[in-house]
PDB file of C-alpha atoms in Angstrom:
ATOM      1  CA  UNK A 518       0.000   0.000   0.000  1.00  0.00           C
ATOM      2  CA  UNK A 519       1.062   3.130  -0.835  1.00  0.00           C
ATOM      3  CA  UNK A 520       0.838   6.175   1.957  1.00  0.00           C
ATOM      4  CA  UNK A 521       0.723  10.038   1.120  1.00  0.00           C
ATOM      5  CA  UNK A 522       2.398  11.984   3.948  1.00  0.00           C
ATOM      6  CA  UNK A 523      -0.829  13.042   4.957  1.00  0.00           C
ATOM      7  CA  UNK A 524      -2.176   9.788   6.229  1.00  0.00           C
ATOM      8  CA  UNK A 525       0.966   8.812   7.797  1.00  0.00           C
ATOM      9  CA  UNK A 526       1.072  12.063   9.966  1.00  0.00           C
ATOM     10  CA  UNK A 527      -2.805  13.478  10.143  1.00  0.00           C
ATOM     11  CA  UNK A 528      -4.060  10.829  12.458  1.00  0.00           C
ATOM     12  CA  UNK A 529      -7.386  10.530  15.214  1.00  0.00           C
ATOM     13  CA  UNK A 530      -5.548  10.654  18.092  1.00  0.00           C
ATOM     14  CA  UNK A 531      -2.198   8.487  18.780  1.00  0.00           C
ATOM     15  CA  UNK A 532      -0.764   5.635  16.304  1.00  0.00           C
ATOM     16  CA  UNK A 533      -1.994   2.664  17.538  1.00  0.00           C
ATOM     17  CA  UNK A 534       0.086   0.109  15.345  1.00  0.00           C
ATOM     18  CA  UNK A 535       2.275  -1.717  17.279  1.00  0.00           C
ATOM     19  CA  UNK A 536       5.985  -2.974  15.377  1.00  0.00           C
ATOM     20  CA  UNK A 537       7.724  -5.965  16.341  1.00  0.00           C
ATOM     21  CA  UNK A 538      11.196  -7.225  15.305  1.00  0.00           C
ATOM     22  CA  UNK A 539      12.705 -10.367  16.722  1.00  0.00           C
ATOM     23  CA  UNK A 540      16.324 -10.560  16.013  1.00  0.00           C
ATOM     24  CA  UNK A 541      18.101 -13.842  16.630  1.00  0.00           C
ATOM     25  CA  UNK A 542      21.469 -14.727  15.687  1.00  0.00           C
ATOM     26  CA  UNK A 543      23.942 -17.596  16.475  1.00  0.00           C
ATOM     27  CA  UNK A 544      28.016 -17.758  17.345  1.00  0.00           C
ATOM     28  CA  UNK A 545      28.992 -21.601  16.188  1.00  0.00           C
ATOM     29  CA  UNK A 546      32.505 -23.065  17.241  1.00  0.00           C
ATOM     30  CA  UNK A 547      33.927 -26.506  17.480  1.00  0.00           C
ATOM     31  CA  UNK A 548      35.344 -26.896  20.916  1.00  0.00           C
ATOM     32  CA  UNK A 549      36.910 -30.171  20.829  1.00  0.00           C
ATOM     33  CA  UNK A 550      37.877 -30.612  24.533  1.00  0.00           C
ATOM     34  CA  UNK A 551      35.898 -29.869  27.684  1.00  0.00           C
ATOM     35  CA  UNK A 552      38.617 -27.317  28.035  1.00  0.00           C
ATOM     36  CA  UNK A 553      38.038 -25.727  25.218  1.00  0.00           C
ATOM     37  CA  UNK A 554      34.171 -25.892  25.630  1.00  0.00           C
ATOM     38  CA  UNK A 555      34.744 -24.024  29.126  1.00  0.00           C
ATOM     39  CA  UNK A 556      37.033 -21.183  27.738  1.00  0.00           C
ATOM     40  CA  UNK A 557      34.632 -20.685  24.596  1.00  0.00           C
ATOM     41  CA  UNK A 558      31.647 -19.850  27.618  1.00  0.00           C
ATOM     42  CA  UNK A 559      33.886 -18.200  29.510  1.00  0.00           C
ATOM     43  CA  UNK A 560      34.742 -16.016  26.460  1.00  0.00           C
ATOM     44  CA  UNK A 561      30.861 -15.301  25.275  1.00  0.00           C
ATOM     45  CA  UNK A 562      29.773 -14.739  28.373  1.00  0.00           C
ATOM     46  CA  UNK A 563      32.477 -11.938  29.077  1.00  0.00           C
ATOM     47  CA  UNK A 564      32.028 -10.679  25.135  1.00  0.00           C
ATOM     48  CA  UNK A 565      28.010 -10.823  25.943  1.00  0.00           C
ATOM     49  CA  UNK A 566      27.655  -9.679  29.717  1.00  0.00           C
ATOM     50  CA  UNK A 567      24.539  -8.009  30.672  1.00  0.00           C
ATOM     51  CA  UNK A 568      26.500  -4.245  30.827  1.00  0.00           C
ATOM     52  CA  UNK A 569      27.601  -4.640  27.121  1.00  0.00           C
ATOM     53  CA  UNK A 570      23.889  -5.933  26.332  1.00  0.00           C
ATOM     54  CA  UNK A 571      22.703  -2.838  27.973  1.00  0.00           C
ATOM     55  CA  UNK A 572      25.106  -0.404  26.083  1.00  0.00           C
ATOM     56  CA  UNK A 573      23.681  -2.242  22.380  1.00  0.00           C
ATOM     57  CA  UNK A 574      20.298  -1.737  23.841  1.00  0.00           C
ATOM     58  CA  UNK A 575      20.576   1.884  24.629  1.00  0.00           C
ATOM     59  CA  UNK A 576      21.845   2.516  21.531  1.00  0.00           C
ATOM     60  CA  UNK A 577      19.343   0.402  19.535  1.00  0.00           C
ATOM     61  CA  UNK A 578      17.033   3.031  21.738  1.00  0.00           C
ATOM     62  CA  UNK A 579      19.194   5.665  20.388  1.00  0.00           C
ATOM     63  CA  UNK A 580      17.772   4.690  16.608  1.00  0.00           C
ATOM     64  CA  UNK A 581      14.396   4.733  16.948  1.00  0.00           C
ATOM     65  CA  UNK A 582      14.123   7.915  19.164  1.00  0.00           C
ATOM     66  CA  UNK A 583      13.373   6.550  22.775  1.00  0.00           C
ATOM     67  CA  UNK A 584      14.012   7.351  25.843  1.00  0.00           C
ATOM     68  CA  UNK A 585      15.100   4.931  28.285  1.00  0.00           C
ATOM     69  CA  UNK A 586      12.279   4.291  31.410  1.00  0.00           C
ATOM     70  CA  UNK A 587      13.583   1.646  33.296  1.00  0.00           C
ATOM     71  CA  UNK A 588      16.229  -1.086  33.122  1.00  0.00           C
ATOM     72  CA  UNK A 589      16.214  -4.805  34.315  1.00  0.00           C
ATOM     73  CA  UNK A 590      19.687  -6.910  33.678  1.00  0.00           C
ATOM     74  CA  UNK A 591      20.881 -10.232  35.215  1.00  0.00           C
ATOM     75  CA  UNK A 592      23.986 -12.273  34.367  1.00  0.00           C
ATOM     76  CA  UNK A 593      23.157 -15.776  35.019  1.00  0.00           C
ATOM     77  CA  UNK A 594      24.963 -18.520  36.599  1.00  0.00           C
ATOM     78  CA  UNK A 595      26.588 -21.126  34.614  1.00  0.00           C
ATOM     79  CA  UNK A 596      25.940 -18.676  31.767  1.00  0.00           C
ATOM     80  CA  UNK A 597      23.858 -16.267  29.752  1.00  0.00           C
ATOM     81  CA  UNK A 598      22.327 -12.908  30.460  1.00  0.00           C
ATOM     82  CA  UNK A 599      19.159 -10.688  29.709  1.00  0.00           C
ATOM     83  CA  UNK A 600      18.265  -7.386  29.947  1.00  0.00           C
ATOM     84  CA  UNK A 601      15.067  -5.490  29.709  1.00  0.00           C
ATOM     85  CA  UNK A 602      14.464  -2.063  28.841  1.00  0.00           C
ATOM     86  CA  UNK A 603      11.310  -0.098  28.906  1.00  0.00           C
ATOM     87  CA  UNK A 604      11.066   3.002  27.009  1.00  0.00           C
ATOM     88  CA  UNK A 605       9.039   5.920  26.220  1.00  0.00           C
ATOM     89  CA  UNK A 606       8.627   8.298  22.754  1.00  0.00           C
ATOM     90  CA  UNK A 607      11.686  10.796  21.705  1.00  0.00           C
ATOM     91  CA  UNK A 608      11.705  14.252  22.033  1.00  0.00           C
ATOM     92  CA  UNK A 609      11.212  14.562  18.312  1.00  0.00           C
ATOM     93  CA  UNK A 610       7.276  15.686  16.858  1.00  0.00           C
ATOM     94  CA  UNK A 611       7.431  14.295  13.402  1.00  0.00           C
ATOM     95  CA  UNK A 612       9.483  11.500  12.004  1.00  0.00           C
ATOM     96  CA  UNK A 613      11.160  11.898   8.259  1.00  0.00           C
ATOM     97  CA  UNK A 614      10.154  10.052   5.219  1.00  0.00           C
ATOM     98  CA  UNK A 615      13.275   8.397   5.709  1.00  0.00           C
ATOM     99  CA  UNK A 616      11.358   6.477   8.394  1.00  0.00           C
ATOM    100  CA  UNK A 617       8.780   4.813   6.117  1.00  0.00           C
ATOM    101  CA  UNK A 618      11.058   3.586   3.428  1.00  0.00           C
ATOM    102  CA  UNK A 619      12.702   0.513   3.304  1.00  0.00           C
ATOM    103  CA  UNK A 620      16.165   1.007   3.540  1.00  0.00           C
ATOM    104  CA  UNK A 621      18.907   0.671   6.275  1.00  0.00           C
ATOM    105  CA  UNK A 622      18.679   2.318   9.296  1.00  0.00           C
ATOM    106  CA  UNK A 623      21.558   4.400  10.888  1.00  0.00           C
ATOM    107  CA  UNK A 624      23.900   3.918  13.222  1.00  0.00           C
ATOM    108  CA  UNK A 625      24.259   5.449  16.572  1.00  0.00           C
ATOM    109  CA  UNK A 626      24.439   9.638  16.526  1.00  0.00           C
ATOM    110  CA  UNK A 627      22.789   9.677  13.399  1.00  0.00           C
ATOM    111  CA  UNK A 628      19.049   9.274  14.552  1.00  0.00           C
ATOM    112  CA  UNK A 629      15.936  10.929  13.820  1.00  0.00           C
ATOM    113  CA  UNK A 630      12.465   9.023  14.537  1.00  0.00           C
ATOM    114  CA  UNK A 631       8.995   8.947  16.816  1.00  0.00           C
ATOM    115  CA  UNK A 632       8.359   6.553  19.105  1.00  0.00           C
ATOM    116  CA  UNK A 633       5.805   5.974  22.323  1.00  0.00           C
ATOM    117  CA  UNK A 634       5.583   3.642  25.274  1.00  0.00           C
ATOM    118  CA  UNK A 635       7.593   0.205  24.465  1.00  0.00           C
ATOM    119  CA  UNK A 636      10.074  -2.329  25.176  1.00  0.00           C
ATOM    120  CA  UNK A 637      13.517  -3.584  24.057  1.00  0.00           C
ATOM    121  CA  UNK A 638      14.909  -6.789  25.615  1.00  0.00           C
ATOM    122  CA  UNK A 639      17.427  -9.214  24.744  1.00  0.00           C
ATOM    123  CA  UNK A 640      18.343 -12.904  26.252  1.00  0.00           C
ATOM    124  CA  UNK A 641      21.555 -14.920  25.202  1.00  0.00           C
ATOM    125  CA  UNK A 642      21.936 -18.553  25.095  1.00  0.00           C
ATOM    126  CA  UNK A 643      25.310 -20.125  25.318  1.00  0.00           C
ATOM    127  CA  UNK A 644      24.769 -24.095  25.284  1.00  0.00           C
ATOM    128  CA  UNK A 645      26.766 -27.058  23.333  1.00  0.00           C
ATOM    129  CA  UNK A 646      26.879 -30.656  22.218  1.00  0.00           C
ATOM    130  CA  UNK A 647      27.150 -33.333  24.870  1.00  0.00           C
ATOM    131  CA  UNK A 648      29.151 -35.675  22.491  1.00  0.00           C
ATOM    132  CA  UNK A 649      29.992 -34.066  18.811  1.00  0.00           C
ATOM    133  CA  UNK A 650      32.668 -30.691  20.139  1.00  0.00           C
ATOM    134  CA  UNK A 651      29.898 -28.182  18.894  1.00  0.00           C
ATOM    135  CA  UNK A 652      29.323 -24.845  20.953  1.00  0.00           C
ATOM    136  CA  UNK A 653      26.861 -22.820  20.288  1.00  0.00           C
ATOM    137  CA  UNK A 654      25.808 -18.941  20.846  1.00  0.00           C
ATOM    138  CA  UNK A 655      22.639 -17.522  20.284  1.00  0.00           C
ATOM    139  CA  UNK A 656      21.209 -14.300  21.300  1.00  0.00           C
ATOM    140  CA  UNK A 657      17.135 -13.413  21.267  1.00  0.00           C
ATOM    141  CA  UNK A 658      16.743  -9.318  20.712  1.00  0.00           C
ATOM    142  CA  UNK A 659      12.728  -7.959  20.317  1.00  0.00           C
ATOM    143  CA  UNK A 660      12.248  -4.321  19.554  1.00  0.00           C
ATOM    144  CA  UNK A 661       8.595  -3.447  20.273  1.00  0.00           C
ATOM    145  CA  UNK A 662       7.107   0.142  18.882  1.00  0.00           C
ATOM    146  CA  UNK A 663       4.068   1.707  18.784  1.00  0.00           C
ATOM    147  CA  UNK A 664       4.285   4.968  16.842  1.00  0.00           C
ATOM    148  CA  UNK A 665       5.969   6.160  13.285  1.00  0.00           C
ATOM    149  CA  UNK A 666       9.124   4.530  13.126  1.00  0.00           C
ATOM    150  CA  UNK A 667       9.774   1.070  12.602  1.00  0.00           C
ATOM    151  CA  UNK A 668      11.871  -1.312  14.846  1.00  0.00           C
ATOM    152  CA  UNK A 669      13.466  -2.319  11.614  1.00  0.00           C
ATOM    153  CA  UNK A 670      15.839   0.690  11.469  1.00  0.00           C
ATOM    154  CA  UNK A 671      17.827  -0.928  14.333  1.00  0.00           C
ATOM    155  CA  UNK A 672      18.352  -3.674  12.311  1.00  0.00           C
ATOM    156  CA  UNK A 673      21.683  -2.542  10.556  1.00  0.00           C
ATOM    157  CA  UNK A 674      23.002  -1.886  14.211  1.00  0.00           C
ATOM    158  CA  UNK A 675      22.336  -5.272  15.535  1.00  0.00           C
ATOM    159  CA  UNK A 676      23.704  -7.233  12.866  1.00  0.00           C
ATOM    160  CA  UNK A 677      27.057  -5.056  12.916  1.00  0.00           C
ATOM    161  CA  UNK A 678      26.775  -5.484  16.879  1.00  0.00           C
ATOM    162  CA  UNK A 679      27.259  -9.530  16.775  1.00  0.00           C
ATOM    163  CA  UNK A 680      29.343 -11.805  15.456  1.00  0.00           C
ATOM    164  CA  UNK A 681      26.889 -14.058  13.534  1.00  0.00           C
ATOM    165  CA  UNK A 682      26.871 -17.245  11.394  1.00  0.00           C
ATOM    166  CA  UNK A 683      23.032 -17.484  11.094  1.00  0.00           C
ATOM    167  CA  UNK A 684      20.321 -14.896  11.669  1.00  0.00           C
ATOM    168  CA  UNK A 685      16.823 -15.162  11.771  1.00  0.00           C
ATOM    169  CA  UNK A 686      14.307 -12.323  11.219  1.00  0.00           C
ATOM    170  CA  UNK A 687      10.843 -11.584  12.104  1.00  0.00           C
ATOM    171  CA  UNK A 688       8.629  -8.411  11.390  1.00  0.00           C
ATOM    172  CA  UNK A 689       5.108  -8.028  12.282  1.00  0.00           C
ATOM    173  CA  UNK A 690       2.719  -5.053  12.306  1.00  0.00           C
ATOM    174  CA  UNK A 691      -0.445  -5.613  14.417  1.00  0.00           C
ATOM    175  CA  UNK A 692      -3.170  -3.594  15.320  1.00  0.00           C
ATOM    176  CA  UNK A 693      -4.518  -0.752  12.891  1.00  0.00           C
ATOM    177  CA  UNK A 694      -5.094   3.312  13.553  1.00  0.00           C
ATOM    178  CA  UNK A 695      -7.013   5.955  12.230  1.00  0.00           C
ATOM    179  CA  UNK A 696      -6.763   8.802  10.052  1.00  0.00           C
ATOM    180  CA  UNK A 697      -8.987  12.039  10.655  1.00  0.00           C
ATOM    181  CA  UNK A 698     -11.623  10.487   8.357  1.00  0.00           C
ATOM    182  CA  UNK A 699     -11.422   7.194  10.550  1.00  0.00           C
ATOM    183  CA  UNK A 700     -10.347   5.200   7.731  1.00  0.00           C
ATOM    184  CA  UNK A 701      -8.445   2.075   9.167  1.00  0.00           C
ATOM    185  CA  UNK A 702      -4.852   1.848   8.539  1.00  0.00           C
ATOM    186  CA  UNK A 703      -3.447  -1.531   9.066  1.00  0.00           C
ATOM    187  CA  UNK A 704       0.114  -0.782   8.480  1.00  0.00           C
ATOM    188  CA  UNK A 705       1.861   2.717   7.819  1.00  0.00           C
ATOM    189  CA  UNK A 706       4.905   2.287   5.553  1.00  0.00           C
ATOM    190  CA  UNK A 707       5.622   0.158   2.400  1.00  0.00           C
ATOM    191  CA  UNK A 708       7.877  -2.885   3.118  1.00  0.00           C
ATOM    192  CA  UNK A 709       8.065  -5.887   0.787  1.00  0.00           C
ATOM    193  CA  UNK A 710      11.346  -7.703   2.619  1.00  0.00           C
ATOM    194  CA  UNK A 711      13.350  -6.950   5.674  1.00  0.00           C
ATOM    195  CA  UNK A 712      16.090  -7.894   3.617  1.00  0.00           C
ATOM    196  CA  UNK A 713      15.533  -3.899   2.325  1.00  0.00           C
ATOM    197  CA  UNK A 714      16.481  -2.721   5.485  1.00  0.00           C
ATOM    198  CA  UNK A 715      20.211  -4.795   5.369  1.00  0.00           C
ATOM    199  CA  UNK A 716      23.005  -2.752   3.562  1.00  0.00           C
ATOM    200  CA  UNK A 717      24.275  -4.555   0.186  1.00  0.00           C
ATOM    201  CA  UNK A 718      27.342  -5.210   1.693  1.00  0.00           C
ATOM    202  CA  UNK A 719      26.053  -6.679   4.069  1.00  0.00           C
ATOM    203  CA  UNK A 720      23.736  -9.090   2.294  1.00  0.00           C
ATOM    204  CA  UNK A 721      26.367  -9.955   0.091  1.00  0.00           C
ATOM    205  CA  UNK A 722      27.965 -11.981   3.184  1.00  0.00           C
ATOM    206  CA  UNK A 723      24.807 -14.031   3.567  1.00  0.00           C
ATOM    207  CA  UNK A 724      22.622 -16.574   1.824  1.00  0.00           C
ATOM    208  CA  UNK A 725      19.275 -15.630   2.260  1.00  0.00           C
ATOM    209  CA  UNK A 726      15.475 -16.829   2.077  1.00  0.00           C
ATOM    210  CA  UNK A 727      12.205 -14.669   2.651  1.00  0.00           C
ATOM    211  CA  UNK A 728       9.001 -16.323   4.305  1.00  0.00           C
ATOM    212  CA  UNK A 729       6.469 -14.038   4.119  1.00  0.00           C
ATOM    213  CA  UNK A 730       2.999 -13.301   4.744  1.00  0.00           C
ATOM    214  CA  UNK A 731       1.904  -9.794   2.785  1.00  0.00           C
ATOM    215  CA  UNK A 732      -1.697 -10.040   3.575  1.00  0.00           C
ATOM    216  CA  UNK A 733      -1.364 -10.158   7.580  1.00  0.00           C
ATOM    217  CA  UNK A 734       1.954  -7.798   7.500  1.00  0.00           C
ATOM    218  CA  UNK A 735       4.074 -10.690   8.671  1.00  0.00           C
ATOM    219  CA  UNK A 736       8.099 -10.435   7.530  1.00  0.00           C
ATOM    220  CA  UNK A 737      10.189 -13.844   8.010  1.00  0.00           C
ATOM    221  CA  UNK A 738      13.889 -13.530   6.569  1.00  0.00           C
ATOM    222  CA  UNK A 739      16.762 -16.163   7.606  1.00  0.00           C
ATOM    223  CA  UNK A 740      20.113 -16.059   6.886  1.00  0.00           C
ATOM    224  CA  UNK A 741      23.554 -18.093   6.471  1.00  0.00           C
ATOM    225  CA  UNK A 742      26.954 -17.199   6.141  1.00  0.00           C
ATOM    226  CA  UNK A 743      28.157 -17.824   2.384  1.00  0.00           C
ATOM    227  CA  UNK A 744      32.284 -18.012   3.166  1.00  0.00           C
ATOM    228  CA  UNK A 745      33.555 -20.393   5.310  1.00  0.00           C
ATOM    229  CA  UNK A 746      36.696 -20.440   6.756  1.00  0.00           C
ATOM    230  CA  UNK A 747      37.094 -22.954   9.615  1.00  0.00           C
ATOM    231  CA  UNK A 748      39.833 -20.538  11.417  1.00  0.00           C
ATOM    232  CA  UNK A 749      37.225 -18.899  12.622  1.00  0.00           C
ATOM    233  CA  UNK A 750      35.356 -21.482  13.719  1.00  0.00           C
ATOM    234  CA  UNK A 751      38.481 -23.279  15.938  1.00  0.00           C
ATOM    235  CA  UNK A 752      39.080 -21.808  19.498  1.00  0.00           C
ATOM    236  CA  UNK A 753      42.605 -21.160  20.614  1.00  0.00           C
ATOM    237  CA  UNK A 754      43.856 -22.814  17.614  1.00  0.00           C
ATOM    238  CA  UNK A 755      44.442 -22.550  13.580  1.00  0.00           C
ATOM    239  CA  UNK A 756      43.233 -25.116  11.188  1.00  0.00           C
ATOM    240  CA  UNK A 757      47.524 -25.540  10.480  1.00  0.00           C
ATOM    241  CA  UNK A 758      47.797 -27.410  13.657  1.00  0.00           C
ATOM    242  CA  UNK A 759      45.452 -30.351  12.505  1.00  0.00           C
ATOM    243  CA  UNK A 760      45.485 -32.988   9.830  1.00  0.00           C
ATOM    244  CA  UNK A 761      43.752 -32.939   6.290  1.00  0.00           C
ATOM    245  CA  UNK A 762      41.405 -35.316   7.715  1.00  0.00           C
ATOM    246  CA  UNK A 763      41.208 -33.670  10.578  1.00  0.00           C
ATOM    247  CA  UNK A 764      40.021 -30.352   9.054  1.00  0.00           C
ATOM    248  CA  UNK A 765      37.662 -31.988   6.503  1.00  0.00           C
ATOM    249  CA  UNK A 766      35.986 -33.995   9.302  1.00  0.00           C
ATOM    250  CA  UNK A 767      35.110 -30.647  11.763  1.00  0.00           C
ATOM    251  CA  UNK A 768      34.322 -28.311   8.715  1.00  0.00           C
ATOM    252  CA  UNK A 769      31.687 -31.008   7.990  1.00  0.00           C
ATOM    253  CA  UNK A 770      30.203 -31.076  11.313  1.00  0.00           C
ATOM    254  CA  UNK A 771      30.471 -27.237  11.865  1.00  0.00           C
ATOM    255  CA  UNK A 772      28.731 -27.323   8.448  1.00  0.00           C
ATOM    256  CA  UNK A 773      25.824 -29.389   9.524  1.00  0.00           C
ATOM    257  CA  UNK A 774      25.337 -27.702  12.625  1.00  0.00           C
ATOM    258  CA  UNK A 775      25.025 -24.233  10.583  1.00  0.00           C
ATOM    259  CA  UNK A 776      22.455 -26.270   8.233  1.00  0.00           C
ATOM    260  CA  UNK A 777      20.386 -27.489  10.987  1.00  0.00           C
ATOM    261  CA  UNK A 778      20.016 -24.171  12.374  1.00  0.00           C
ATOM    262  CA  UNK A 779      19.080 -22.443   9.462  1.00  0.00           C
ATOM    263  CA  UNK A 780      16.377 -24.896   7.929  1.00  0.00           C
ATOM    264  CA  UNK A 781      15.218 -25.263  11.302  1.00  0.00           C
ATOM    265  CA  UNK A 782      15.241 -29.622  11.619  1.00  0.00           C
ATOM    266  CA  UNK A 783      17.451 -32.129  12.725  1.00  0.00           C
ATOM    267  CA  UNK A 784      19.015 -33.777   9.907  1.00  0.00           C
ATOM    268  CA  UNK A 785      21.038 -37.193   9.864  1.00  0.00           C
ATOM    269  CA  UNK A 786      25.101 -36.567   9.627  1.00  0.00           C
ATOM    270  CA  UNK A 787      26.533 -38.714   7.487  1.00  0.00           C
TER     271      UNK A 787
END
């Protein structure tokens, strides 16, 4: 649907739509040893600690114009943290047409946007294989708005935020407001993909697929890393130190784990 500035701003009363982005990525290593398994959680969960969580957060708050209401963070013993932020509209009266088109959003210090009472909150998930030497990461973020600007212009910010082999995206409008003539408006800016709001050089890193559903404003796109080097995927090690066999035999299972993730079923390694 296409919007004329007048419908997006002239409204009855407050913007009732409410924006939701769920951003999920995942960290995959081979940790062959328990040793190696400990230091890798040792390492994400001083990388990922709630007060780093909270500094992302503020600035994904940053983005869309919010002001931060209240804070809730917890580190967790063995592992993992979440934090919870509750947060209020920005200081600014009208958001841009930049707002409503679908194109990446900016990075911290460069914000302009229009948002009322919501939520940000994020929840990590370090966990592993009990048998194969697979360790994985995986962190939960949801960006909640009611108002102008969409949750999705945080979404440049996050990815660059994260070290991530697989991402998984979700975008859904709900609700509907009014314009002065109390026509319903079910959604209030053109999107066909969130892959719009990803920078090309960014999506040129990732193998992607789109599941979505136009007529009830529901976004789906998942992602994969395309190159793989298994340095990056050994801890405290280089792939120099092992054997050919060695090196073909974890790139396949780091391979398989990446698969699984991103088709979203167990599949049998052969």
């Amino acid at each position: 649907m296409i919007l004329t500035s007048e419908q997006r701003i002239t409204l009855h009363g407050f913007n009732n739509l409410t924006k939701s982005l769920s951003f999920n990525m995942y960290d995959i290593c081979f940790t062959k040893t328990k040793t190696e398994r400990e230091a890798y959680i040792a390492y994400i969960d001083q990388q990922y600690n709630a007060d780093r969580l909270t500094a992302i957060l503020k600035s994904v708050a940053d983005i869309i114009g919010a002001h931060v209401l209240n804070i809730s963070k917890q580190d967790y013993d063995p592992q993992g943290s979440s934090v919870t932020m509750l947060v209020s509209e920005g200081p600014i009266e009208k958001a841009p047409n930049e707002s409503f088109e679908e194109s990446p959003g900016p990075l911290p210090h460069a914000v302009v946007g229009h948002l009322n009472t919501s939520h940000i909150t994020v929840h990590t998930y370090p966990e592993y294989h009990p048998d194969e030497g697979i360790s994985t990461f995986r962190a939960d973020i949801d960006v909640s708005t009611c108002g102008e600007i969409s949750p999705l212009k945080a979404l440049n910010y996050l990815i660059r935020s994260f070290d991530t082999d697989i991402m998984t995206m979700d975008y859904r409008v709900r609700g509907f407001t009014r314009d002065i003539s109390g026509h319903k408006l079910f959604i209030d800016h053109e999107i066909s993909s969130i892959q719009n709001y990803i920078p090309s050089e960014i999506k040129d890193m990732y193998h992607m697929i789109d599941v979505n559903v136009y007529q009830e404003n529901i976004f789906h796109t998942k992602c994969k890393l395309r190159e793989f080097d298994l340095n990056n995927y050994l801890f405290g090690y280089t792939k120099d130190t092992l054997s050919k066999e060695e090196q073909l035999e974890i790139e396949k299972s780091v391979k398989w784990e990446m698969d699984e993730i991103f088709y979203g079923k167990n599949m049998v390694f052969v």
